[in-house]
Tab-separated table of C-alpha atoms in Angstrom:
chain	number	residue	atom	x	y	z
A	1	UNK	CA	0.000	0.000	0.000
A	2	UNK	CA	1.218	3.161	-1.144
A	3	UNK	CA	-0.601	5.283	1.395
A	4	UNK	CA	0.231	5.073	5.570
A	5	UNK	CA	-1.762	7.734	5.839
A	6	UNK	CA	-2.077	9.537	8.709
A	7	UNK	CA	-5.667	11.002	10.091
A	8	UNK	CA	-4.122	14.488	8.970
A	9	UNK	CA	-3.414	13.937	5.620
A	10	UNK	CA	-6.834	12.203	4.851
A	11	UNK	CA	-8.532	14.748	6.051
A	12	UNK	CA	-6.750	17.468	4.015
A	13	UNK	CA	-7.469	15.040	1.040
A	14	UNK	CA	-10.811	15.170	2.048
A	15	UNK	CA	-11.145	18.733	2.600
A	16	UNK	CA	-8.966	19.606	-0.152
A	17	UNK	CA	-11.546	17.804	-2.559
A	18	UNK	CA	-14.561	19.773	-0.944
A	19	UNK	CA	-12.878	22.827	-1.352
A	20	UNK	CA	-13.185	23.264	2.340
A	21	UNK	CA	-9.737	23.273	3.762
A	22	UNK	CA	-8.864	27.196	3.759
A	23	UNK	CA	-13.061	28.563	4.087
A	24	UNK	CA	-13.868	26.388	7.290
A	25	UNK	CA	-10.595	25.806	9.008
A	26	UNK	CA	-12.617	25.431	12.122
A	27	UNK	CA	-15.052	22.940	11.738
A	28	UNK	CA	-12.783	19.943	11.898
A	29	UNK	CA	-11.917	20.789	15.139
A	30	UNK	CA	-14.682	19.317	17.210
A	31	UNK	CA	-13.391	16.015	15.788
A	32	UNK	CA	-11.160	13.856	17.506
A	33	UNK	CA	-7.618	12.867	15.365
A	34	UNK	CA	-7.473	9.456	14.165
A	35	UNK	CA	-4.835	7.364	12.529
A	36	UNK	CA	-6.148	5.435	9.226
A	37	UNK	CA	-3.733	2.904	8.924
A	38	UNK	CA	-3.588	1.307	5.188
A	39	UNK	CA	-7.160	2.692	4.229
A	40	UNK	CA	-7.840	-0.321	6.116
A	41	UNK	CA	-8.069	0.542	9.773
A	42	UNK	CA	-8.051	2.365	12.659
A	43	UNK	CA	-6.035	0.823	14.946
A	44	UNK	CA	-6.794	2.964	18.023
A	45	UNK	CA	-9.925	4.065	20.183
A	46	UNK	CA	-10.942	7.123	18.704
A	47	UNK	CA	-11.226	8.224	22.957
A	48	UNK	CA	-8.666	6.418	24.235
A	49	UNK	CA	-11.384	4.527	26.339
A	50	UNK	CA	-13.010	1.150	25.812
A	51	UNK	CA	-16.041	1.198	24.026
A	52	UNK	CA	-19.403	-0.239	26.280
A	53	UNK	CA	-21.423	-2.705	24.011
A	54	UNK	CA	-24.636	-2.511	25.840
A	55	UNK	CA	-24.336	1.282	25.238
A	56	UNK	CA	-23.685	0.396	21.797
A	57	UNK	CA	-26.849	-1.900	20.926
A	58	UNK	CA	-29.257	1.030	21.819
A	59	UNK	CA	-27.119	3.337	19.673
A	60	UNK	CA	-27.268	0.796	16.905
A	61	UNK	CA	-30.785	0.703	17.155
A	62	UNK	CA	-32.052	4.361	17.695
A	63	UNK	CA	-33.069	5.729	14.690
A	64	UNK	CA	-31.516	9.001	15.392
A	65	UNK	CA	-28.241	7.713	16.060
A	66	UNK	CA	-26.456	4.569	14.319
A	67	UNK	CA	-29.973	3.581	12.833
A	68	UNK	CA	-28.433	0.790	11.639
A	69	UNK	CA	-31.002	-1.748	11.044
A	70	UNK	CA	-32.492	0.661	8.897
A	71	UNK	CA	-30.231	-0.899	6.365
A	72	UNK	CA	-28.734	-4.135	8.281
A	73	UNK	CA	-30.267	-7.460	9.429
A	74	UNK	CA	-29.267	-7.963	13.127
A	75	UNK	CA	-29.161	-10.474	15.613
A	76	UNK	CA	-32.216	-8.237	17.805
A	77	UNK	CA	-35.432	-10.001	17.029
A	78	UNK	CA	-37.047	-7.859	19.562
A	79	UNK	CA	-36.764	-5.406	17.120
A	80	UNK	CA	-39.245	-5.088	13.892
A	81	UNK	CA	-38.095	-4.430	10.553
A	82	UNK	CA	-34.568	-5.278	9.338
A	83	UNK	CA	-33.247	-3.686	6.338
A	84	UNK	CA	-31.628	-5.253	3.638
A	85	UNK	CA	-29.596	-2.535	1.519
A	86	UNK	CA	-26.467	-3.891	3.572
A	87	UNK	CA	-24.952	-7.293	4.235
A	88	UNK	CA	-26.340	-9.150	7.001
A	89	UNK	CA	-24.586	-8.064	10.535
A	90	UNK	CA	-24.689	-11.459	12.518
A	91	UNK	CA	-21.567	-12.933	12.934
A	92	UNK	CA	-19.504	-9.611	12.007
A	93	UNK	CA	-17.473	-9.870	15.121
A	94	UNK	CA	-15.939	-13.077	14.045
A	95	UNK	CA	-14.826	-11.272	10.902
A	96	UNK	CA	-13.323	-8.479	11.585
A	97	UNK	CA	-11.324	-6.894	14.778
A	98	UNK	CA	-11.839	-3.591	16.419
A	99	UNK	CA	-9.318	-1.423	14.268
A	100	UNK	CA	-11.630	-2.941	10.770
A	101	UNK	CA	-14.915	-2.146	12.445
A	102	UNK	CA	-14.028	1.314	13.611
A	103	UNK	CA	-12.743	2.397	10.284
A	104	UNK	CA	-16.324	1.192	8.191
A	105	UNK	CA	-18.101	3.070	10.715
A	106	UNK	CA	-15.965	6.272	10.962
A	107	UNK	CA	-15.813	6.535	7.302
A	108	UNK	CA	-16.497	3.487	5.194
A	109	UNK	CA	-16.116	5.603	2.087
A	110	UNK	CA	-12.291	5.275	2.356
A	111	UNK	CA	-12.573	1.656	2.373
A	112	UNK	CA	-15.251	1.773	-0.509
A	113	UNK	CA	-15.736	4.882	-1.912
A	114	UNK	CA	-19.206	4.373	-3.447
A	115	UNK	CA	-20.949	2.858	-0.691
A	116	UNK	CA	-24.119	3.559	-0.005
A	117	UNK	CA	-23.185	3.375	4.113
A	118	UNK	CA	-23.263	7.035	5.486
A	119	UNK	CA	-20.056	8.116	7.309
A	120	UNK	CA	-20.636	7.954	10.618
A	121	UNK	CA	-17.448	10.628	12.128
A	122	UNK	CA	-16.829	12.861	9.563
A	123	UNK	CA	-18.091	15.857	8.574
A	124	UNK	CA	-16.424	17.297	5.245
A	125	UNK	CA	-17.435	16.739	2.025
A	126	UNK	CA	-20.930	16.978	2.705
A	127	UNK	CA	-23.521	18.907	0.580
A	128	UNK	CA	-26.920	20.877	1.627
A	129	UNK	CA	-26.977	19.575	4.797
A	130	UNK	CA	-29.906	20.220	6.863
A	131	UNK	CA	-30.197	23.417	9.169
A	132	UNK	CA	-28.995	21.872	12.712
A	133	UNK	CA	-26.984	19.034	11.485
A	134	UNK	CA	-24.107	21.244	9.643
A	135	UNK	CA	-20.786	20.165	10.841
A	136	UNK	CA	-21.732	17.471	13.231
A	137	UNK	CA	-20.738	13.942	12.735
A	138	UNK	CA	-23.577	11.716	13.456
A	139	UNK	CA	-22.222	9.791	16.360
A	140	UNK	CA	-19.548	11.077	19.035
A	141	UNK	CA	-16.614	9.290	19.489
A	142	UNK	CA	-17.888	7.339	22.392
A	143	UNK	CA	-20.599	6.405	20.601
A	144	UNK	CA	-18.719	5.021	17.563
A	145	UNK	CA	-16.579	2.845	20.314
A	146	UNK	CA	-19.839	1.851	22.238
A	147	UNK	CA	-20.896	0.873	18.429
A	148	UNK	CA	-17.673	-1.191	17.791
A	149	UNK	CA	-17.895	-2.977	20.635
A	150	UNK	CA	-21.090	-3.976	20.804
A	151	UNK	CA	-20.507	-5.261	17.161
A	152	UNK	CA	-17.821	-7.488	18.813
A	153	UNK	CA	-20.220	-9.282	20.779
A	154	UNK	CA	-21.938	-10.429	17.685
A	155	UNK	CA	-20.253	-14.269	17.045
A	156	UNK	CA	-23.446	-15.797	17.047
A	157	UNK	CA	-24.060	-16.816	12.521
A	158	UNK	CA	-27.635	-16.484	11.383
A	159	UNK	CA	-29.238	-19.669	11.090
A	160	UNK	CA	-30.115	-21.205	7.888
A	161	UNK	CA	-33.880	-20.801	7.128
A	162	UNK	CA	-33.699	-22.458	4.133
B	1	UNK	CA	-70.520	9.974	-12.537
B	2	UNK	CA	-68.550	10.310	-15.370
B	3	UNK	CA	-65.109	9.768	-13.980
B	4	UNK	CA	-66.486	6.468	-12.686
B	5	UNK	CA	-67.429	5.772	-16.695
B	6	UNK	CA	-64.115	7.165	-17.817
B	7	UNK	CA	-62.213	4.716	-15.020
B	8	UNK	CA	-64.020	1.897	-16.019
B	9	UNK	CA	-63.175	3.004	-20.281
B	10	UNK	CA	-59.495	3.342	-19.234
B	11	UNK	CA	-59.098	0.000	-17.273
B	12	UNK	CA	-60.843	-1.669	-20.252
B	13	UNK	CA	-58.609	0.083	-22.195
B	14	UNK	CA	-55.421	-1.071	-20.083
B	15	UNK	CA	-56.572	-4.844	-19.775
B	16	UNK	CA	-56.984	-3.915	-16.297
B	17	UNK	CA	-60.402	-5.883	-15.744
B	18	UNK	CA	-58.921	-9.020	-15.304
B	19	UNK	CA	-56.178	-7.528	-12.304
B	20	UNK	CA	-59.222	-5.263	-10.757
B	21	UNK	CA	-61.996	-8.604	-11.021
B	22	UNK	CA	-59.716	-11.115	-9.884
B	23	UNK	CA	-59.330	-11.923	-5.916
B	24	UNK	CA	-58.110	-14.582	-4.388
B	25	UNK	CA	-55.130	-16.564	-4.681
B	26	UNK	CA	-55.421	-16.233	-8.354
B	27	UNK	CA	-54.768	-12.784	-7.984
B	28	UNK	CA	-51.975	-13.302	-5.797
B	29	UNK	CA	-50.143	-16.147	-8.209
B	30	UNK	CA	-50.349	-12.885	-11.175
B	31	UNK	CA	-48.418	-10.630	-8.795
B	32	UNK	CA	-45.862	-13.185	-7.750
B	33	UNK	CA	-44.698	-14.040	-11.134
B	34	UNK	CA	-43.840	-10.375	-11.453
B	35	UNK	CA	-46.605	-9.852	-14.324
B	36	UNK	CA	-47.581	-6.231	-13.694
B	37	UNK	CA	-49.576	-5.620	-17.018
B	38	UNK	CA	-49.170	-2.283	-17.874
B	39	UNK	CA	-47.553	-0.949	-14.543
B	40	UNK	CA	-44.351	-2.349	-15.966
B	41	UNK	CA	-42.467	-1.253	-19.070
B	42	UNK	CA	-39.098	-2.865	-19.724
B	43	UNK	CA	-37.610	-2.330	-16.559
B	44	UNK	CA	-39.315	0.669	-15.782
B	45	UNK	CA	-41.667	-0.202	-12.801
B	46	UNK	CA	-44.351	2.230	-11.041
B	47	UNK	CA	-44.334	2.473	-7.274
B	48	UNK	CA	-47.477	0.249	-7.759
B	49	UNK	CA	-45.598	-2.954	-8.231
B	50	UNK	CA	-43.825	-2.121	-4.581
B	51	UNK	CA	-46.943	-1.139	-2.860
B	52	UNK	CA	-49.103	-3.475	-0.878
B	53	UNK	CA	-51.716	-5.377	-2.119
B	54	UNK	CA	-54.346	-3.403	0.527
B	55	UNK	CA	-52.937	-0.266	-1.191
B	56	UNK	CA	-52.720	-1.137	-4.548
B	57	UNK	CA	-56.848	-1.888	-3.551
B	58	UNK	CA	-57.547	1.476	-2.272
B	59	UNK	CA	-55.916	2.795	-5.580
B	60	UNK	CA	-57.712	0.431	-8.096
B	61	UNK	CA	-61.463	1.045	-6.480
B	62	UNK	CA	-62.530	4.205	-7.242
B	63	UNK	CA	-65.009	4.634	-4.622
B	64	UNK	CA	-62.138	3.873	-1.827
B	65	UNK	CA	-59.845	5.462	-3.308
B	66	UNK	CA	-59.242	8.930	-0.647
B	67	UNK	CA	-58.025	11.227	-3.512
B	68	UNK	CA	-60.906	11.464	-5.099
B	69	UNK	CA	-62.411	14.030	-3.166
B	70	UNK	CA	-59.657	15.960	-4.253
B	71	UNK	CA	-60.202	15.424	-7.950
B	72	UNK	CA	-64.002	16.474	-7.360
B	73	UNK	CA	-62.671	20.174	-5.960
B	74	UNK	CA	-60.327	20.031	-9.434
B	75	UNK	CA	-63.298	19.221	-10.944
B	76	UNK	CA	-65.625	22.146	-9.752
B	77	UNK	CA	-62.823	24.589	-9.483
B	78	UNK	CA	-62.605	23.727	-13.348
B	79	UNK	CA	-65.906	25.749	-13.897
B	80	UNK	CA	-65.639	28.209	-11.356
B	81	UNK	CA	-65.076	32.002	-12.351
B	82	UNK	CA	-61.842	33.218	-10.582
B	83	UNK	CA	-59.995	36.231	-11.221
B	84	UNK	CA	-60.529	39.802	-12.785
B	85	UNK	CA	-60.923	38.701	-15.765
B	86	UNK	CA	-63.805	36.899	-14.999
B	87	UNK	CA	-63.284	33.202	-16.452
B	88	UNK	CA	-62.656	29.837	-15.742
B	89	UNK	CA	-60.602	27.259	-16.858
B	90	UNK	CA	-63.572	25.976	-19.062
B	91	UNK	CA	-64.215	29.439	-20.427
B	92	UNK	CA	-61.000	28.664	-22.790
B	93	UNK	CA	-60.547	24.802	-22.330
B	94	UNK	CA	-64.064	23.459	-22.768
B	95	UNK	CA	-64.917	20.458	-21.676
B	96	UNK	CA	-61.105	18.489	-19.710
B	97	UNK	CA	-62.390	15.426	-20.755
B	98	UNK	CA	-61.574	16.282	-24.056
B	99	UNK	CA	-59.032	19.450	-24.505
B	100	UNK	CA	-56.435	17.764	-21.242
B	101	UNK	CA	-56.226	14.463	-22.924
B	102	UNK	CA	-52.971	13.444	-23.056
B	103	UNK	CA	-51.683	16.782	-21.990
B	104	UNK	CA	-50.292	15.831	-18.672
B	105	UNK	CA	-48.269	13.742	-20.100
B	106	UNK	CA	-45.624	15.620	-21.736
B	107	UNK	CA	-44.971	17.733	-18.792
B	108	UNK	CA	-42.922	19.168	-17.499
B	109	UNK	CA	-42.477	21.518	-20.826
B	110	UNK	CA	-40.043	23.981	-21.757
B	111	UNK	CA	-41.419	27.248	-21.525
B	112	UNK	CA	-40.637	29.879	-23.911
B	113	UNK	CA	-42.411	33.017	-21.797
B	114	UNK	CA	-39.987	31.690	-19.203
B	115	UNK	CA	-37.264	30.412	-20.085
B	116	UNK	CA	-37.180	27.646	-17.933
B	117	UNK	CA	-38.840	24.093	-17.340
B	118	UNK	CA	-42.705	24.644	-16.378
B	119	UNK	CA	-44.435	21.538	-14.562
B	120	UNK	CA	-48.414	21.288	-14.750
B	121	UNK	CA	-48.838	22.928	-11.406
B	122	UNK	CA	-46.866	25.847	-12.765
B	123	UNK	CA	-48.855	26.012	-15.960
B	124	UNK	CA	-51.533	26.120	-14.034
B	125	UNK	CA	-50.802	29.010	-11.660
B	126	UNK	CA	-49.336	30.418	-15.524
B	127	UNK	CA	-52.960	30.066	-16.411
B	128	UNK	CA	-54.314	31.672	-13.319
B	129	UNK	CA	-51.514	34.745	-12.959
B	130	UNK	CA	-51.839	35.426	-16.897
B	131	UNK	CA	-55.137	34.492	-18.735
B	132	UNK	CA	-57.444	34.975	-15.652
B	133	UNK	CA	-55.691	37.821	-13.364
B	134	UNK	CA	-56.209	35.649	-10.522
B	135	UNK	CA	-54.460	34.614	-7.506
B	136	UNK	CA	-51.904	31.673	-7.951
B	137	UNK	CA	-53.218	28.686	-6.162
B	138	UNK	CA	-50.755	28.166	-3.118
B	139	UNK	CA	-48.505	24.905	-3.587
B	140	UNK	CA	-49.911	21.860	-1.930
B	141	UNK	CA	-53.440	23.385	-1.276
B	142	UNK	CA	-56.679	21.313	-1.789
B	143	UNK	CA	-57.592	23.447	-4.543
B	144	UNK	CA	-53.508	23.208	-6.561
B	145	UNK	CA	-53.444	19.352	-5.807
B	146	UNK	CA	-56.846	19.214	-7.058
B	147	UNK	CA	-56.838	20.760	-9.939
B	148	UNK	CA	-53.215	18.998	-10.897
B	149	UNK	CA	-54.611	15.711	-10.068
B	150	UNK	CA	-58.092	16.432	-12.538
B	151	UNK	CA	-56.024	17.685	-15.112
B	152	UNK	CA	-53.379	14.627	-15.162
B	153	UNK	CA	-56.332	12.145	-14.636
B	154	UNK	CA	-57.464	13.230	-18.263
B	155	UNK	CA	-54.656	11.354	-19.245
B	156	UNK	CA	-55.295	8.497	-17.209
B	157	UNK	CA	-53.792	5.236	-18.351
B	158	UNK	CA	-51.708	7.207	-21.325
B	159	UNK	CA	-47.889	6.530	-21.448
B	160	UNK	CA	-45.943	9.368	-19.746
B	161	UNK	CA	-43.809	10.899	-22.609
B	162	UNK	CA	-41.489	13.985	-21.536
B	163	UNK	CA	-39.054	15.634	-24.143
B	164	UNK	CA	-35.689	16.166	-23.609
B	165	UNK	CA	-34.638	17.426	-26.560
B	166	UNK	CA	-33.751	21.198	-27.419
B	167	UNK	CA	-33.736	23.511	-24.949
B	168	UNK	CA	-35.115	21.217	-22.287
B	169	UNK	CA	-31.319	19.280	-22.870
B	170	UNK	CA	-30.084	21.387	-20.278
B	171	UNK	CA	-32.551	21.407	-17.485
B	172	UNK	CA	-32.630	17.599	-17.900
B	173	UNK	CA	-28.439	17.423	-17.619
B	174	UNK	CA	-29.589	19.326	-14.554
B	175	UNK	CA	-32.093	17.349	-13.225
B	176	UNK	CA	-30.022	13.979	-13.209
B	177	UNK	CA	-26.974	15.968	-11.663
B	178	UNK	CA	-29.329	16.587	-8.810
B	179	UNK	CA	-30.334	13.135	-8.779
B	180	UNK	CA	-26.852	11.307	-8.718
B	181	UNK	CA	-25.399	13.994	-6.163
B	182	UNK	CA	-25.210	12.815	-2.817
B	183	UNK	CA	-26.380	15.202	-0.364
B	184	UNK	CA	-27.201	15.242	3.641
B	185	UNK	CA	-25.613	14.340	7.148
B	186	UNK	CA	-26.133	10.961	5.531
B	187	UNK	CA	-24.509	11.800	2.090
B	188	UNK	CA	-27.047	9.929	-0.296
B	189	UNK	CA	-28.117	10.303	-3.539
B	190	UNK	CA	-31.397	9.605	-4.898
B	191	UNK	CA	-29.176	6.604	-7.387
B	192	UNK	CA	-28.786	4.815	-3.861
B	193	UNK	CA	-32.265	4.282	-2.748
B	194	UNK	CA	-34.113	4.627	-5.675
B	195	UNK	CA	-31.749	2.771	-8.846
B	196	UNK	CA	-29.468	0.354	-6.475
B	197	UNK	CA	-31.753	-0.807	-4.050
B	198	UNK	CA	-35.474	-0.590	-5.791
B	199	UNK	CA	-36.770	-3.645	-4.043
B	200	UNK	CA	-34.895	-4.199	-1.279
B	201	UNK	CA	-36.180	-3.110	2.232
B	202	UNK	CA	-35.004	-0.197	4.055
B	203	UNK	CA	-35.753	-0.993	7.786
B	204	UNK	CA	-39.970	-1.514	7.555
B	205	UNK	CA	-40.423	0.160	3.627
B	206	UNK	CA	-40.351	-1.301	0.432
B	207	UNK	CA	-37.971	0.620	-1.725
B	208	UNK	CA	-39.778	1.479	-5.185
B	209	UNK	CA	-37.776	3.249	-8.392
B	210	UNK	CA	-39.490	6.511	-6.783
B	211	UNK	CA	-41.764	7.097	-10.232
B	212	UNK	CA	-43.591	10.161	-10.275
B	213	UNK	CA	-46.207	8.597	-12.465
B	214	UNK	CA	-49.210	8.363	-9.744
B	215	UNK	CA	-48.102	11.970	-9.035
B	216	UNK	CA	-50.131	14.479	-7.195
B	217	UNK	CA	-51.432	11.119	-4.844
B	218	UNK	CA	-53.040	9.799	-1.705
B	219	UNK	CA	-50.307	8.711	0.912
B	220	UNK	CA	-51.371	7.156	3.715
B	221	UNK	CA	-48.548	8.839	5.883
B	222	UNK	CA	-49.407	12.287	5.015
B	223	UNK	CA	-53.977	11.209	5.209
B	224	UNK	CA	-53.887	13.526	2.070
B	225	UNK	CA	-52.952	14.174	-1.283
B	226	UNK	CA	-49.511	15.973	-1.951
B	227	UNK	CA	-47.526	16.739	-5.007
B	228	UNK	CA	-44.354	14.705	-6.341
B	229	UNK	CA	-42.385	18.068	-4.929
B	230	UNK	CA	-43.423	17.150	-1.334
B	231	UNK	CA	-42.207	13.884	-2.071
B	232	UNK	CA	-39.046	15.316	-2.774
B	233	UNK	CA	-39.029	17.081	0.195
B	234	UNK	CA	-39.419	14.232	2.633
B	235	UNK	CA	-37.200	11.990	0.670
B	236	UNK	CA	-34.311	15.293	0.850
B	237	UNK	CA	-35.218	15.556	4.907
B	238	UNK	CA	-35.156	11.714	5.175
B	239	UNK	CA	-31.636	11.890	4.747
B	240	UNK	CA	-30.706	15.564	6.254
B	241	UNK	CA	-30.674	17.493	3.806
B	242	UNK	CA	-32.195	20.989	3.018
B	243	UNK	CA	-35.123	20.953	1.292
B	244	UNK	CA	-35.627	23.125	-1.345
B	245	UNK	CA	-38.829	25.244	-2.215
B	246	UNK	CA	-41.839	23.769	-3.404
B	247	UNK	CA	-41.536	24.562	-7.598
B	248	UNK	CA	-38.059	25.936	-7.259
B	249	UNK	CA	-35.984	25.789	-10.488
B	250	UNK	CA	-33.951	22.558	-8.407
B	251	UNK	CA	-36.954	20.737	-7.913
B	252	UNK	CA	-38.747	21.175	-11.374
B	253	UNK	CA	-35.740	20.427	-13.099
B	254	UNK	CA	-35.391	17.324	-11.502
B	255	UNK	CA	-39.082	16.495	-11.912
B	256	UNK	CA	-37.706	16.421	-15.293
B	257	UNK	CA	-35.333	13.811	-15.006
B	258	UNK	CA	-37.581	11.766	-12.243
B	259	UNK	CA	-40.192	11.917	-15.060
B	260	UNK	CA	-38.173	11.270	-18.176
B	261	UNK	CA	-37.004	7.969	-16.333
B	262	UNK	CA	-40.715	7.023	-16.084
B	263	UNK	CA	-40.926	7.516	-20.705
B	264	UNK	CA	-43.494	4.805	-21.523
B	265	UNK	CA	-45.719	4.149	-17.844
B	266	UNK	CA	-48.939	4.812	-17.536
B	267	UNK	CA	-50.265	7.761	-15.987
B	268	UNK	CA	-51.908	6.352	-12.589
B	269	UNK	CA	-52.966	9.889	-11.303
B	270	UNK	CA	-54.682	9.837	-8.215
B	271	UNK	CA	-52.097	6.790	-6.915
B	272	UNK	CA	-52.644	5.472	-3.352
B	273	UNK	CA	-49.209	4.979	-1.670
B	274	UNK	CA	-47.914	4.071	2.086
C-alpha cells in the first residue's frame, strides 16, 4: 500500500476535494484525530477509552443515532423491521477486529468509496446539509466505540432458514 | 358519474379488468410471477408494483380510493369564475375530458415566456396569474393538488412521454446531476435508494424506483394528497438534507429527469401509496 496515511493527511485530502480546507478551518476541530492505517483501519480508540457494548446496541438501534437496522439485518429479534440494503450483521465480530470495524463506521467511504453506508465521524465533504446538522458527525466518538464494541459481541451466525 | 365511466373506459382500455376482477389466490399467483400488465415497461416499474396489495386496492377502487375528493374540488374549481378577468378554466378549455387528454403527459415543458422548465402545477398558476388575473393557487393546497390531479387524470392510463430534446437538454443534464449527487448528514443520492436498491427493504419500507407517475397522490402517511415536490421534500429531509422550495428551479428540473425515467408508464394519477 502506497498510502500510511495519517488522520491528517486524509482529512486534508478530504477537505482539499470539498474545497473546504482554507473557508472552514474550524469545523474539523470538534473532531477527535485518528490514525487510518492502510485505508484499512483504525487501529486505536478514537477516545482512548473502551467502548461499552450494551451502550452500543441502543445506539445501533435508535433511529436518530447509528440507525443501523435501517439498512442491516441484526441479531435483535425484539426489534421489527430489518433492512436489507447492507450485508447481514450477525456474525460480524468473528470477521473483523476492532481497528476494521471502527474504520467502516468512521468513514467506510475510504474503504469503498461508493458505498451507499453514510459516514458515521466525519463531517467534510458533505452537501446541503440540513439546518442543525451542519458540521456534526452523526455519532460522538464514544458512541462510535460503544458501536464497535457492541458489534464485537456479535459471534453468534444467522441460522439457515432455508 | 362520469369519472367512474371514464375509469371503467381506461381500465378496459389497459386490460386492467382481469387484475381489478380477480381476488383470491389467483390474484396473488399474477403478482408473484412479477406480471404487472401495464404498470411495468421494460424495466421501468411504477411504485405500484412495490406497494401493498391493501394499497394497490384502495388505488384500483374508485369509490375507496381517498383522492378522489380531491379530484371532485379540481373538478368544480374547473368551472368556477376566478380572477378579474372573470373566467374559468372551461371558459378557454371546454370540456377536460376532451381538450387535457394526453396533456399531462408531456410535462414538465419547456417554456418559452420563461425560459425555464414549467411543470403542470406551474402552468396552471401560468394560467391563473396570466389568462385569468387571478391569484396563484398556493402549492400543496386542496384546490392546486386538485386541480393537478383532474387535469393529469385526463390522461389516465396514457404513457408518460417527456421531451428532452432542445432547450429542455439542459434542465434535464440538470435534473439527473441533482439526482446522482449525494447530499445530507447521511450523504445519499437519490441513485442509492431509488436505482441500487429498488426492491430491497429499508428498515420496515419497500424501496420502489421513486416514479412520479401516480403523481399528485393519496399517501397514507401524510392522510392527504400531496404533489411529487413534497415527495421530494421528505425523501431530501429523510436523509438531512435541506429541502428546497416547493416549484423551485432545483426541484422542477429534476421532476424532469424523475419523469423522463418514467418515458413509456402509464399515468396512474390519483395513486394510493404508504
Amino acid at each position: 500500500m502506497q498510502r500510511k496515511t495519517s488522520a491528517i493527511s486524509a482529512m486534508v485530502a478530504t477537505a482539499a476535494v470539498a474545497g473546504l480546507a482554507l473557508t472552514a478551518p474550524a469545523q474539523a476541530a470538534d473532531l477527535v484525530d485518528y490514525k487510518v492505517v492502510d485505508d484499512w483501519t483504525i487501529p486505536e480508540s478514537l477516545t482512548g477509552q473502551p467502548g461499552d457494548p450494551v451502550n452500543g446496541k441502543v445506539v445501533a438501534i435508535d433511529r436518530k443515532l447509528g440507525n443501523c437496522l435501517s439498512c442491516h439485518k441484526m441479531p435483535i429479534p425484539e426489534e421489527q423491521f430489518h433492512g436489507e440494503t447492507g450485508p447481514s450483521l450477525w456474525g460480524v465480530g468473528n470477521r473483523y477486529e476492532p481497528e476494521h470495524l471502527r474504520l467502516r463506521i468512521v468513514d467506510s467511504k475510504v474503504i469503498n468509496p461508493e458505498t451507499m453506508m453514510p459516514a458515521f465521524y466525519r463531517v467534510e465533504g458533505l452537501h446541503m446539509v440540513k439546518d442543525g446538522f451542519e458540521d456534526q458527525p452523526i455519532l460522538t466518538a464514544q458512541q462510535v466505540e460503544d458501536v464497535v464494541a457492541y458489534l464485537m459481541t456479535l459471534t453468534e451466525e444467522e441460522p439457515q432458514t432455508n | 358519474m362520469n369519472t367512474t365511466f371514464k375509469a371503467m373506459a381506461a381500465a378496459i382500455a389497459l386490460g386492467l379488468p382481469a387484475l381489478a376482477l380477480t381476488t383470491g389466490p389467483a390474484f396473488a399467483d399474477e403478482m408473484a410471477e412479477g406480471k404487472w400488465g401495464e404498470y411495468q415497461v421494460g424495466d421501468k416499474r411504477s411504485g405500484y408494483t412495490y406497494a401493498g396489495p391493501e394499497t394497490r386496492a384502495m388505488q384500483d377502487d374508485e369509490f375507496q380510493n381517498p383522492a378522489m375528493l380531491w379530484l371532485d374540488t379540481g373538478m368544480s374549481e374547473w368551472e368556477n369564475a376566478a380572477g378579474d378577468a372573470g373566467k374559468a378554466c372551461a371558459d378557454c378549455h371546454g370540456d377536460a375530458e376532451e381538450s387535457m387528454a394526453g396533456v399531462a403527459t408531456k410535462y414538465p415543458v419547456y417554456s418559452e415566456e420563461t425560459g425555464k422548465m414549467m411543470n403542470l402545477e406551474q402552468r396552471i398558476n401560468f394560467c391563473r396569474t396570466e389568462n385569468m388575473q387571478a391569484e396563484p393557487y398556493k402549492w400543496e393546497s386542496d384546490e392546486l393538488l386538485g386541480m393537478t390531479a383532474y387535469v393529469k387524470n385526463q390522461s389516465k392510463g396514457m404513457p408518460v412521454d417527456v421531451s428532452i430534446d432542445g432547450p429542455a437538454k439542459e434542465f434535464w443534464e440538470k435534473g439527473k446531476e441533482f439526482y446522482e449527487t449525494r447530499r445530507g448528514q447521511l450523504d445519499l443520492a437519490c441513485t442509492h435508494c431509488h436505482v441500487d436498491n429498488a426492491g430491497n427493504l429499508i428498515r420496515a419500507e419497500t424501496l420502489s424506483q421513486g416514479q412520479g407517475n401516480g403523481f399528485p397522490l393519496y399517501r397514507l402517511k401524510w392522510q392527504k394528497v400531496g404533489s411529487l415536490h413534497r415527495r421530494f421534500r421528505g425523501c431530501n429531509n429523510n436523509i438531512r438534507a435541506e429541502k428546497l422550495p416547493y416549484g423551485s428551479d432545483e426541484y422542477t428540473n429534476l421532476e424532469l429527469y424523475v419523469t423522463w425515467r418514467g418515458n413509456g408508464l402509464p399515468i396512474e394519477t390519483p395513486a394510493v401509496r404508504k
